[in-house]
Short mmCIF file of C-alpha atoms in Angstrom, two decimals:
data_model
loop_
_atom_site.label_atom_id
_atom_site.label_comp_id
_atom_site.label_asym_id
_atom_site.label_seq_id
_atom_site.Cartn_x
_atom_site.Cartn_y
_atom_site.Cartn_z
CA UNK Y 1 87.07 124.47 124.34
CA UNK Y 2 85.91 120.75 124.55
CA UNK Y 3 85.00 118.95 120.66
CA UNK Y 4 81.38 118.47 122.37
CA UNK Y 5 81.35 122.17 122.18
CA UNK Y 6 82.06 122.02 118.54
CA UNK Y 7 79.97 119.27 117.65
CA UNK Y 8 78.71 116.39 119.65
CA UNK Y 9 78.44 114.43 116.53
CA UNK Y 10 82.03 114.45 115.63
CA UNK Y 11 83.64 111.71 117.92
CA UNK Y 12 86.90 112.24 119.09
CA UNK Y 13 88.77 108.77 120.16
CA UNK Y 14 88.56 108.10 123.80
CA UNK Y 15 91.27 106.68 126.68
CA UNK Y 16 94.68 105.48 125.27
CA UNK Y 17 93.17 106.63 121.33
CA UNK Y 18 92.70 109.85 122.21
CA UNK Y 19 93.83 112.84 120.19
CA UNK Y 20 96.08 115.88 122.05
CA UNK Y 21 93.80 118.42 120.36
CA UNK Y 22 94.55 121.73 120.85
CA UNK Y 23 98.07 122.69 121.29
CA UNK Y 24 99.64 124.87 123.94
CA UNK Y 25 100.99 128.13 124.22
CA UNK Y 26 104.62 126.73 124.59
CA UNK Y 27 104.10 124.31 121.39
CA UNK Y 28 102.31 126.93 119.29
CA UNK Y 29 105.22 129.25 120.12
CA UNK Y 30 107.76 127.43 118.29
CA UNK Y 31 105.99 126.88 114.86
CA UNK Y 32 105.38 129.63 112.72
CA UNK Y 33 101.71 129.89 111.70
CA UNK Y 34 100.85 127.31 114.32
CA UNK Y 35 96.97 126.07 114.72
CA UNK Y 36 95.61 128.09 117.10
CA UNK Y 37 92.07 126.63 117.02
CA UNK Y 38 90.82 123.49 115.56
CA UNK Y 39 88.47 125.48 113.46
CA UNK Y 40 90.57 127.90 111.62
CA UNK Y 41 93.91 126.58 109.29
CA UNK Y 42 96.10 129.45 108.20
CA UNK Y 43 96.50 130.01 104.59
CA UNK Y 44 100.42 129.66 104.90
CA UNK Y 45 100.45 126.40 106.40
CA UNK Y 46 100.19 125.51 102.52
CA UNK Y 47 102.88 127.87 100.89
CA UNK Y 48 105.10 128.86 104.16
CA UNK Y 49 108.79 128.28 102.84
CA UNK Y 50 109.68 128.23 106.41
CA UNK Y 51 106.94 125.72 107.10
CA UNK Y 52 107.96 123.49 104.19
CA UNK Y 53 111.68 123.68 105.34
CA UNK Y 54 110.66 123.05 108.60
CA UNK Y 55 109.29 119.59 107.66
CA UNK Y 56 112.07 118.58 105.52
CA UNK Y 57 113.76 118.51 108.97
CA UNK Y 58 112.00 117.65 111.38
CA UNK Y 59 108.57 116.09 109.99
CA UNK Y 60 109.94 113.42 107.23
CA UNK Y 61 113.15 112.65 108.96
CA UNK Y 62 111.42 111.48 111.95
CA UNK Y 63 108.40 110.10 110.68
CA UNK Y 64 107.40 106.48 109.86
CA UNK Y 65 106.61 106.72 106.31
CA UNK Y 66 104.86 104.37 103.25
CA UNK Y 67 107.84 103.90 101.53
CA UNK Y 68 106.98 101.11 98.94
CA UNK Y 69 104.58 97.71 98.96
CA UNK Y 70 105.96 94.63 99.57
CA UNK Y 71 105.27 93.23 96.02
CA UNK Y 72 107.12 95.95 94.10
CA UNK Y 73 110.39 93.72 95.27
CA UNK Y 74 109.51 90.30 95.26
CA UNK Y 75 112.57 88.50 94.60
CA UNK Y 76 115.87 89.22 96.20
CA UNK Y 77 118.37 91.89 94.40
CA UNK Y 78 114.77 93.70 93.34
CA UNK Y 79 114.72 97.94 94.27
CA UNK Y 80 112.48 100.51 94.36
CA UNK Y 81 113.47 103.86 95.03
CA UNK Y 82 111.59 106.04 97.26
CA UNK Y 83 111.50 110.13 97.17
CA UNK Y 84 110.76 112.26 99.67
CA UNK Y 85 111.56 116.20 100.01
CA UNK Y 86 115.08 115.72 97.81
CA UNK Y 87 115.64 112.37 99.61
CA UNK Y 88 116.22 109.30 97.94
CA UNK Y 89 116.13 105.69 99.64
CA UNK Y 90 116.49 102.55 98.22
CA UNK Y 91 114.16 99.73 99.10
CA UNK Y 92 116.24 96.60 98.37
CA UNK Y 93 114.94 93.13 99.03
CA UNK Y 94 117.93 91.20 100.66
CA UNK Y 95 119.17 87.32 99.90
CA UNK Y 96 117.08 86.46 102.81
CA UNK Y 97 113.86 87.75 102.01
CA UNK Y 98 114.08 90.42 104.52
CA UNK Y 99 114.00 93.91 103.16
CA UNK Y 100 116.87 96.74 103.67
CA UNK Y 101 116.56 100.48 103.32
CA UNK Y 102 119.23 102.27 102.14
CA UNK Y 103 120.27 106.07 101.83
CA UNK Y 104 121.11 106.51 97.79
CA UNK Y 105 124.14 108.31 97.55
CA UNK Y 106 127.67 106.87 97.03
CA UNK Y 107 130.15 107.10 100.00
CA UNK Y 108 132.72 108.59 97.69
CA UNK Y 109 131.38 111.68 96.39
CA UNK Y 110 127.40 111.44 96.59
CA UNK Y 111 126.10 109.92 93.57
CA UNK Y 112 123.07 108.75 92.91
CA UNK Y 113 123.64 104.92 92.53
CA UNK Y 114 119.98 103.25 90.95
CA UNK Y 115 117.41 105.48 90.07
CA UNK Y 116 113.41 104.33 89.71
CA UNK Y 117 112.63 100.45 90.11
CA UNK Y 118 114.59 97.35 88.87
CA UNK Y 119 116.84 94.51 89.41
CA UNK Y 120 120.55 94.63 91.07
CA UNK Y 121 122.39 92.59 89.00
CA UNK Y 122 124.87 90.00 90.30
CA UNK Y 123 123.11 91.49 93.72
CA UNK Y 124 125.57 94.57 93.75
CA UNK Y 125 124.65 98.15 93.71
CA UNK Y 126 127.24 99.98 91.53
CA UNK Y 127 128.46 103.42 91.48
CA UNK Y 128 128.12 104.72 87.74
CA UNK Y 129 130.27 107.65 88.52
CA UNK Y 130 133.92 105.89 89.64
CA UNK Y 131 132.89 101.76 90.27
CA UNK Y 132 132.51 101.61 93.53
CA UNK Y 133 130.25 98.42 94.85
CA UNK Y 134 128.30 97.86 97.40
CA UNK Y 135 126.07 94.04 98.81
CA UNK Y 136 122.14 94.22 99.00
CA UNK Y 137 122.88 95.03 102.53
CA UNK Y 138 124.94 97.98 101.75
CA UNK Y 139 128.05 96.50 103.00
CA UNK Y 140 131.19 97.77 101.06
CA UNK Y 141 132.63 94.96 98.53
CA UNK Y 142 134.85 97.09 96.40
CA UNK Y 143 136.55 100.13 95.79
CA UNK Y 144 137.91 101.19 92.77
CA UNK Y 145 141.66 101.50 92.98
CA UNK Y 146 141.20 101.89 96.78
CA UNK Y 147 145.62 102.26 96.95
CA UNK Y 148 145.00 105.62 96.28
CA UNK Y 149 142.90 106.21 99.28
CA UNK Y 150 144.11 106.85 102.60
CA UNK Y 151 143.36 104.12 105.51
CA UNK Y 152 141.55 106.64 106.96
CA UNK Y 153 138.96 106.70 104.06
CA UNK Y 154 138.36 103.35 103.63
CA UNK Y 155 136.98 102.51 107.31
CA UNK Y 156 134.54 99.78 106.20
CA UNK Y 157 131.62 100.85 108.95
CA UNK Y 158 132.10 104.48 107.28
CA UNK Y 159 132.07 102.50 103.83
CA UNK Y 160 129.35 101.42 104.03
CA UNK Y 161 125.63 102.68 102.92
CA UNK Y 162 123.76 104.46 105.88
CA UNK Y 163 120.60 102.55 106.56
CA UNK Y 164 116.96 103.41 107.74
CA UNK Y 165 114.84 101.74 110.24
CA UNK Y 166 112.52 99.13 107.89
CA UNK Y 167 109.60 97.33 108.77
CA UNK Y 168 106.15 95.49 107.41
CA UNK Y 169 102.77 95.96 108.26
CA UNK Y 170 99.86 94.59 106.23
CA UNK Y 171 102.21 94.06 102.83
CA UNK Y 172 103.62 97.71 102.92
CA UNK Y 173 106.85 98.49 103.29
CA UNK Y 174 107.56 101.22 106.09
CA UNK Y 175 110.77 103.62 106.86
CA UNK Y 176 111.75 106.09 109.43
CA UNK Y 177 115.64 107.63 108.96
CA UNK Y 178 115.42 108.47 112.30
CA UNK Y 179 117.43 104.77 113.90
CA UNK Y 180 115.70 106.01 117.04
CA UNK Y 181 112.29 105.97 116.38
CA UNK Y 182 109.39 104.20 118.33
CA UNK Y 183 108.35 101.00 116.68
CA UNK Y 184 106.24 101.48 113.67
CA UNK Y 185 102.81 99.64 115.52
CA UNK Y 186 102.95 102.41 118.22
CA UNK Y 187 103.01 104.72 115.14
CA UNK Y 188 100.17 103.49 114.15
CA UNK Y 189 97.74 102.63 116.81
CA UNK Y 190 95.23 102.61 116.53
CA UNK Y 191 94.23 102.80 112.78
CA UNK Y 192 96.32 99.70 112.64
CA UNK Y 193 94.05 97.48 114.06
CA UNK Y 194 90.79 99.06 112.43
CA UNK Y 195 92.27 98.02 109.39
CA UNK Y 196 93.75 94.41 109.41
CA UNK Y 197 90.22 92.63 110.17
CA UNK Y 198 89.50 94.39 106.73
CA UNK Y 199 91.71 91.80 104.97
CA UNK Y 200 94.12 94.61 103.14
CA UNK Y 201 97.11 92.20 103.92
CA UNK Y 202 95.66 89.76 100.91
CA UNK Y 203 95.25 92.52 98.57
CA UNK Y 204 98.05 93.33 95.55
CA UNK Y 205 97.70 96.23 92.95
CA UNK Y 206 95.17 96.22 90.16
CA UNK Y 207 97.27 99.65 88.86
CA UNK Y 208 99.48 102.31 90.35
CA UNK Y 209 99.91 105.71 88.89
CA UNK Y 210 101.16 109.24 90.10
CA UNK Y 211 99.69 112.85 89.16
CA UNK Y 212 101.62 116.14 89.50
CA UNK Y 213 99.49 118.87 91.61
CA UNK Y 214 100.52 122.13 91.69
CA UNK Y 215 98.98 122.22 95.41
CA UNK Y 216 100.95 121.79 98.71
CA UNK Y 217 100.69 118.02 99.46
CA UNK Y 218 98.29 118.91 102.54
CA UNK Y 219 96.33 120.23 100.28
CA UNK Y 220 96.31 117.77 98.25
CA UNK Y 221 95.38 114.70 100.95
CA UNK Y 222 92.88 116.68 103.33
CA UNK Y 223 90.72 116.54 100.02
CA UNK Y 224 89.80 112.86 101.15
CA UNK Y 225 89.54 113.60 104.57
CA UNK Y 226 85.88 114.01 104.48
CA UNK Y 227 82.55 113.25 102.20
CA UNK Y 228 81.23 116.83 102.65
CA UNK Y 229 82.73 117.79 99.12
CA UNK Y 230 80.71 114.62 97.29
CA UNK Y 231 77.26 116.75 96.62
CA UNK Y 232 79.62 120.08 94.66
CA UNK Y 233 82.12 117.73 93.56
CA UNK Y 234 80.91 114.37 92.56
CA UNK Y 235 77.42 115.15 91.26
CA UNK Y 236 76.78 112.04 89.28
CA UNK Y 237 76.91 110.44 92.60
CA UNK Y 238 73.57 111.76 93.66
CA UNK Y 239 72.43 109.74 90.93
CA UNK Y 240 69.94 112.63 90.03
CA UNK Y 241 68.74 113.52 93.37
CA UNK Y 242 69.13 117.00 95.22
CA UNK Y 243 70.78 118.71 97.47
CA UNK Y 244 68.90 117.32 100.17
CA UNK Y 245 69.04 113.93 99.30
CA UNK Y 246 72.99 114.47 99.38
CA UNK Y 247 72.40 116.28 103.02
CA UNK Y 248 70.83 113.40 104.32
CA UNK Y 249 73.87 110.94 102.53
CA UNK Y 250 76.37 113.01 104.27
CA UNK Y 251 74.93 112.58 107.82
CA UNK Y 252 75.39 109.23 107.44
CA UNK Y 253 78.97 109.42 107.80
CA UNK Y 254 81.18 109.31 111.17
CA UNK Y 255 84.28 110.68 111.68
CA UNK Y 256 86.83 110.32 114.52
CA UNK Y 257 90.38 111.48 115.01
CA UNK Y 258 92.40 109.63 116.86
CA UNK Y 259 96.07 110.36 118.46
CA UNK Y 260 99.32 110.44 116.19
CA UNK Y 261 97.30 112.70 113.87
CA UNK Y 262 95.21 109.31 112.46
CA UNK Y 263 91.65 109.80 111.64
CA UNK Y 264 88.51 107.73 110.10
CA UNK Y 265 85.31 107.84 108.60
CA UNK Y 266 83.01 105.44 107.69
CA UNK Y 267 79.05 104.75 107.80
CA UNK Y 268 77.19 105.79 110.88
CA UNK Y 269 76.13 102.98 113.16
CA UNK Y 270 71.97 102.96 113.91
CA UNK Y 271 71.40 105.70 116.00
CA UNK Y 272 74.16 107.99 115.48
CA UNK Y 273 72.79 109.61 112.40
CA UNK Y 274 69.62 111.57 112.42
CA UNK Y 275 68.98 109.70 108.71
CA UNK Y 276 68.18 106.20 107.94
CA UNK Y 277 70.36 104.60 105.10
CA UNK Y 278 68.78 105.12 102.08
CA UNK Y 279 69.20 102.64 99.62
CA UNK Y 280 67.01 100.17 97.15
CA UNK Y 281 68.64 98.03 94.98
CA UNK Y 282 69.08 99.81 91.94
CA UNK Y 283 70.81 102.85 93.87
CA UNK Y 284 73.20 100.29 95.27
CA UNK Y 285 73.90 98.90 92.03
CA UNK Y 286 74.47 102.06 90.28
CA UNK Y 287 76.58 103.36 92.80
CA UNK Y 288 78.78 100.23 92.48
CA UNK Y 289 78.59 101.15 88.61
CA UNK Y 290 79.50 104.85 89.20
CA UNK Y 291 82.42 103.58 91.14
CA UNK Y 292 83.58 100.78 88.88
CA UNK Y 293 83.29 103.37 85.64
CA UNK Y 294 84.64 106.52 87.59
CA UNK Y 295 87.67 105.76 88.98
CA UNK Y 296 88.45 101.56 88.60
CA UNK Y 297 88.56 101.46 92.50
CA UNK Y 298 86.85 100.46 95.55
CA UNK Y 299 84.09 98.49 93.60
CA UNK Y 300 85.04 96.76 90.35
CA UNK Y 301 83.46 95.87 87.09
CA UNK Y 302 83.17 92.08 88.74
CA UNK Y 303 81.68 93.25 91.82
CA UNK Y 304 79.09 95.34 90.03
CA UNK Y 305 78.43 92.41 87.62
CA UNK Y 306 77.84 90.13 90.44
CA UNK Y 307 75.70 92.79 92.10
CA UNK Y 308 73.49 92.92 88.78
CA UNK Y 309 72.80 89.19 88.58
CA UNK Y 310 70.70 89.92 91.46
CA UNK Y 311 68.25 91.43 89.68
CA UNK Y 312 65.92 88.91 88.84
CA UNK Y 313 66.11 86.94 91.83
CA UNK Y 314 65.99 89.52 94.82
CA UNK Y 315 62.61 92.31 94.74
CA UNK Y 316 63.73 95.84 93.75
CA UNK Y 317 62.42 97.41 97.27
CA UNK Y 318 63.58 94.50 99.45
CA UNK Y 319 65.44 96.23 102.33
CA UNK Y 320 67.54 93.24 102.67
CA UNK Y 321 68.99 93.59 98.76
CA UNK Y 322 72.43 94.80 99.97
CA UNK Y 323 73.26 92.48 102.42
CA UNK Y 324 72.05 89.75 99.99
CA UNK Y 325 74.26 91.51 97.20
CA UNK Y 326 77.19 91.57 99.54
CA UNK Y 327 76.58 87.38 100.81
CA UNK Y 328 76.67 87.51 96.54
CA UNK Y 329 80.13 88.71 96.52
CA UNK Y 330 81.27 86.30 99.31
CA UNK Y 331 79.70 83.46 97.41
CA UNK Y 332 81.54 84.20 94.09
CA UNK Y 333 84.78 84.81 96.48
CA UNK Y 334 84.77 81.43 97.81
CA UNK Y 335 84.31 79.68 94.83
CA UNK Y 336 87.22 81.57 92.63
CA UNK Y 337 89.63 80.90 95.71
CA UNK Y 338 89.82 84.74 96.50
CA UNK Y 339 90.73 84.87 100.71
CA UNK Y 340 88.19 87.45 101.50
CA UNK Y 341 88.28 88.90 105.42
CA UNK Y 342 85.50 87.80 107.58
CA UNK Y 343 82.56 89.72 108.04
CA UNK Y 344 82.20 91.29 110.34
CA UNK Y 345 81.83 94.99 112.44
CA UNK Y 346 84.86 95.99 110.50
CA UNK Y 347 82.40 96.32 106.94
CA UNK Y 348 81.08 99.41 109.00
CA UNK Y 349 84.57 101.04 107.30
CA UNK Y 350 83.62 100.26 103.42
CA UNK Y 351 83.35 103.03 101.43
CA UNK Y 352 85.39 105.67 104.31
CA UNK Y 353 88.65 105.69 105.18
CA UNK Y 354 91.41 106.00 107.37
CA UNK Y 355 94.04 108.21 107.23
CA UNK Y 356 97.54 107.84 108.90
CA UNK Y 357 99.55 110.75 109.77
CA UNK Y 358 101.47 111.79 107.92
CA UNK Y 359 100.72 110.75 104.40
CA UNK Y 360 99.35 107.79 103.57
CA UNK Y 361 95.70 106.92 103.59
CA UNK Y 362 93.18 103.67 102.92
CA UNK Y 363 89.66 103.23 101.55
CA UNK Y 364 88.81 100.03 101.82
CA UNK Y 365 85.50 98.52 99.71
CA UNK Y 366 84.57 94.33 99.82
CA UNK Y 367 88.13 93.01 98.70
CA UNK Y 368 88.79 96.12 97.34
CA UNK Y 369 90.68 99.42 98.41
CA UNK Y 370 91.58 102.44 97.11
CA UNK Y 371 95.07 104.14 98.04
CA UNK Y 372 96.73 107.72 98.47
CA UNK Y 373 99.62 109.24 99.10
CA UNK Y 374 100.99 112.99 99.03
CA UNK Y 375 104.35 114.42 98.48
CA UNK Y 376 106.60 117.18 98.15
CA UNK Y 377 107.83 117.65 94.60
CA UNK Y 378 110.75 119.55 93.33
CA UNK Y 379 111.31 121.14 96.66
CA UNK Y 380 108.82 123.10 95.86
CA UNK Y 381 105.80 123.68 98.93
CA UNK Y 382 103.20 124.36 96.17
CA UNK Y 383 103.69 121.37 94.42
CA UNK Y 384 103.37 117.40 95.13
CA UNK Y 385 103.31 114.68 94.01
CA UNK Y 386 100.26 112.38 94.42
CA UNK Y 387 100.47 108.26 93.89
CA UNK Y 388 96.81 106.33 93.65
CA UNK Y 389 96.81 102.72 93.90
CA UNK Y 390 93.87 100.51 93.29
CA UNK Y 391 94.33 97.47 95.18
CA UNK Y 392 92.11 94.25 94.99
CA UNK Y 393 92.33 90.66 96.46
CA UNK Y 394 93.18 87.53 93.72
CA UNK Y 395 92.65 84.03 93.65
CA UNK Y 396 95.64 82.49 95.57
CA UNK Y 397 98.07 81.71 93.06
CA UNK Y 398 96.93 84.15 90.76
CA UNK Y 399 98.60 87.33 92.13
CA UNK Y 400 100.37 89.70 89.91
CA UNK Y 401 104.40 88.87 90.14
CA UNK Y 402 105.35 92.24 90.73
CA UNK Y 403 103.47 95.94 91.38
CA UNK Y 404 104.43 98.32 88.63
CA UNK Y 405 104.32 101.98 88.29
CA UNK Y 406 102.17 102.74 85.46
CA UNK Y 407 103.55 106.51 85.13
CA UNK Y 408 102.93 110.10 85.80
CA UNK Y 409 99.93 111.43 84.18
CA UNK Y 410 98.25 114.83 84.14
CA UNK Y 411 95.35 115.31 85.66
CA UNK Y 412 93.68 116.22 82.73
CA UNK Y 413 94.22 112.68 81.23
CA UNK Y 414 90.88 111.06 80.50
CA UNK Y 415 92.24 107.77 79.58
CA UNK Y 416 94.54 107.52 82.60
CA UNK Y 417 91.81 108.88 85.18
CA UNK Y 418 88.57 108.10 85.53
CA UNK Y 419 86.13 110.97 86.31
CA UNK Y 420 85.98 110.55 90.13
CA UNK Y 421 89.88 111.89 90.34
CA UNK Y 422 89.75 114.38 87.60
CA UNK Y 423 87.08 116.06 89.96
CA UNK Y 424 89.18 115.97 92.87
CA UNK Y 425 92.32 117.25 91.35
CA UNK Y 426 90.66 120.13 89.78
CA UNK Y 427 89.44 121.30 93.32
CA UNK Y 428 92.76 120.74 94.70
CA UNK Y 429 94.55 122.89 92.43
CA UNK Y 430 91.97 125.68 92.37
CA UNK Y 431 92.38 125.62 96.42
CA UNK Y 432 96.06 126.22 96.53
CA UNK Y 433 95.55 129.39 93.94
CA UNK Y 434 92.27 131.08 95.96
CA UNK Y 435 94.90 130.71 98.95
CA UNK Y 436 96.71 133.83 97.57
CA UNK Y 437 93.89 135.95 97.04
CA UNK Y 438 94.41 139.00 99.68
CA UNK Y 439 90.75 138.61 100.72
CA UNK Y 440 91.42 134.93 102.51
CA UNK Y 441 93.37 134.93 105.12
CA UNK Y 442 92.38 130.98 106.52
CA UNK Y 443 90.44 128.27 106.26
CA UNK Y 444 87.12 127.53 107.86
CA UNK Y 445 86.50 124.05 109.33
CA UNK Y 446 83.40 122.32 110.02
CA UNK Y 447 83.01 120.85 113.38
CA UNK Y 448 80.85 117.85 112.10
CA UNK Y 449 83.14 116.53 108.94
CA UNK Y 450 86.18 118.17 108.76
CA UNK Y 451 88.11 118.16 111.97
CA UNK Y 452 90.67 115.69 110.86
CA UNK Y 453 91.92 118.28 108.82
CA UNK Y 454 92.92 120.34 112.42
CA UNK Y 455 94.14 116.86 114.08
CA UNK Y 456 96.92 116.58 111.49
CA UNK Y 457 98.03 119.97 111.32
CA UNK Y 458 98.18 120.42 115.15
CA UNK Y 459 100.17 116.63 115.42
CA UNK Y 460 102.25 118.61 112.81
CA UNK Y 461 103.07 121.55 115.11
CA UNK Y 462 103.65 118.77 118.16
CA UNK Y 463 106.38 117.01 115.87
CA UNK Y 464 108.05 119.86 114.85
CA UNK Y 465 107.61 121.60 118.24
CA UNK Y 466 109.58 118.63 119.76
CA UNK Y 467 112.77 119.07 117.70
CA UNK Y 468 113.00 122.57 117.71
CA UNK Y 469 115.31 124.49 120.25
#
């Protein structure tokens, strides 16, 4: 079965982008509750201990994974730890300004040695359990009463701290613990390159916080896979219209999947969509305002401003008011000194997003973007651990010193979240619970908006396929 029998509206990537699809007999032989058709998910892909133990060793392992952002470490001797599936790396900024990751356990008997984000100091990481010491590199440089140890335990290659593959893309900081992986760009083409012309390399954090779902962490992400859920979900963003009026908004989204799992939407170009766009400029600026007030992301209390001194100087129905609202926000940019990306075809991806396999995805607004990532928590596979950034481009020279977490807060938490992601968590949660019910046995997938959600579960089944005997 071909995706133009599913849907000739939902674009798969084409040539060297294209997605595997469908997985083989021999693949879906080796993974327990494998995707068997892009349409249907099995319910125990998201509560499967043998799944979930499964990717512990062979999915995160071997993975390339969004480890940290460059500006959580900005000085040398600065750490961040990262956790993933009761691993624990260290992200350590080296003398040079080059960046190290680091497996955190001591080489003596496996203790933890830092624990959340900080400072080294005197540049040494240091063994609270028996002294030990080790450089920002993870070199040994001392060993407590090492007389007592036999040569044979105090080999300095064994010494010292095993290491992960680290590199930099776009001012995140990337990891795979597997020292033979492919290089992270071939990872991530081709998302990659949709997203640079979008400027994200200039943007810093406005805030960073983490929520606790009791959902399995695909759960969790495949929640922004698609707009289909914004009529149910997000009334107030219909702005009081109906449910056709949010038909007709959700036809004007694309989506394509792309190989390595990677998928996008974004606005539909001029003849892909049965719907014109339908805006006028109060619409546009209260949907800047629902944003801004809803979930501090995307578009901003500034942008929305800037939209709103419009008013009185563009009409109401001129058809042009949004492009003239945007040249608004480029104006204002060049003037405060904030490095804005060119405009360009790439502005076709405000307000979607990309999403790169396995974890990590990007929705990118004006200088603005809004980030996600999902995680295991408490080896545990129906519970994770969700981060959202909200990321925005400064005046150069006036960029935060260093990215912060702000906590852990429930997702109940109205002064913590904004409306927008107290929605979405609520759904999330309820998801993972109906999965139990003895009357559902998988999940149902449109052909037109939700077929990313079958691209990353079938690259899923190809990565663990490939490591299993």
């Amino acid at each position: 079965m071909t995706v133009a029998d599913l849907n000739p509206k939902f674009t798969w990537a084409e040539g060297d982008d294209a997605p595997l699809g469908a997985n083989p007999p021999e693949i879906q032989a080796k993974v327990p509750h494998a995707m068997r058709d892009s349409r249907f998910v099995p319910k125990e892909r998201y509560y499967s201990r043998e799944i979930f133990e499964l990717e512990k060793k062979y999915l995160w392992p071997h993975s390339w994974l969004m480890a940290a952002r460059e500006e959580e470490i900005p000085n040398p001797g600065d750490y961040v730890e990262y956790e993933i599936a009761s691993t624990s790396i260290l992200i350590v900024r080296q003398r040079d300004g080059s960046i190290k990751a680091l497996h955190n356990a001591c080489r003596h008997r496996a203790t933890e040695l830092v624990k959340g984000q900080g400072r080294l100091p005197g540049g040494q990481l240091v063994c609270p359990f028996h002294g030990w010491r080790w450089n920002l590199d993870g070199s040994s440089s001392f060993v407590f009463g090492e007389k007592a140890f036999e040569p044979a335990c105090l080999n300095k290659d064994d010494l010292a701290l095993r290491e992960c593959l680290v590199e930099t893309w776009c001012g995140l900081v990337w990891i795979n613990m597997d020292l033979g992986a492919p290089p992270l760009l071939e990872h991530l083409s081709p998302v990659a390159k949709l997203l640079e012309p979008l400027g994200i390399g200039n943007m810093r954090v406005k805030w960073w916080k983490q929520v606790v779902l009791n959902a399995n962490w695909k759960m969790a992400q495949e929640a922004f896979f698609e707009g289909y859920h914004v009529t149910q979900t997000h009334p107030q963003l219909l702005m009081g219209n109906d449910e056709e009026y949010g038909e007709r908004k959700a036809a004007q989204v694309a989506y394509t999947t792309f190989k390595n799992g990677h998928a996008r939407f974004q606005s539909a170009s001029k003849g892909d969509s049965e719907y014109e766009p339908v805006f006028d400029s109060e619409e546009f600026i209260e949907a800047g305002r629902l944003l801004a007030t809803g979930q501090d992301a995307m578009t901003l209390e500034q942008d929305v401003r800037i939209f709103e001194g419009l008013r009185n100087k563009v009409p109401q129905d001129d058809p042009q008011f949004s492009m003239k609202a945007i040249m608004a926000l480029y104006e204002y940019a060049e003037g405060a000194g904030i490095p804005m990306a060119p405009m360009g075809p790439a502005m076709q991806l405000w307000g979607g997003d990309i999403f790169m396999f396995p974890n990590y995805l990007m929705l990118p607004m004006y200088g603005n973007c809004l980030a996600y990532r999902s995680r295991p928590y408490k080896d545990d596979p129906e519970w994770c651990i969700f981060d959202v950034w909200s990321l925005t481009t400064y005046p150069v020279g006036q960029e935060p010193e260093r990215a912060e977490l702000k906590g852990i807060f429930d997702k109940d938490d109205t002064e913590n979240w904004g409306l927008i992601p107290r929605q979405d968590f609520s759904n999330i949660e309820r998801q993972q619970r109906g999965l139990h019910s003895p009357g559902f046995t998988e999940s149902r997938l449109s052909s037109q908006y939700e077929l990313s959600i079958s691209n990353m579960h079938e690259e899923l089944d190809r990565v663990i396929a490939s490591r299993v005997e």
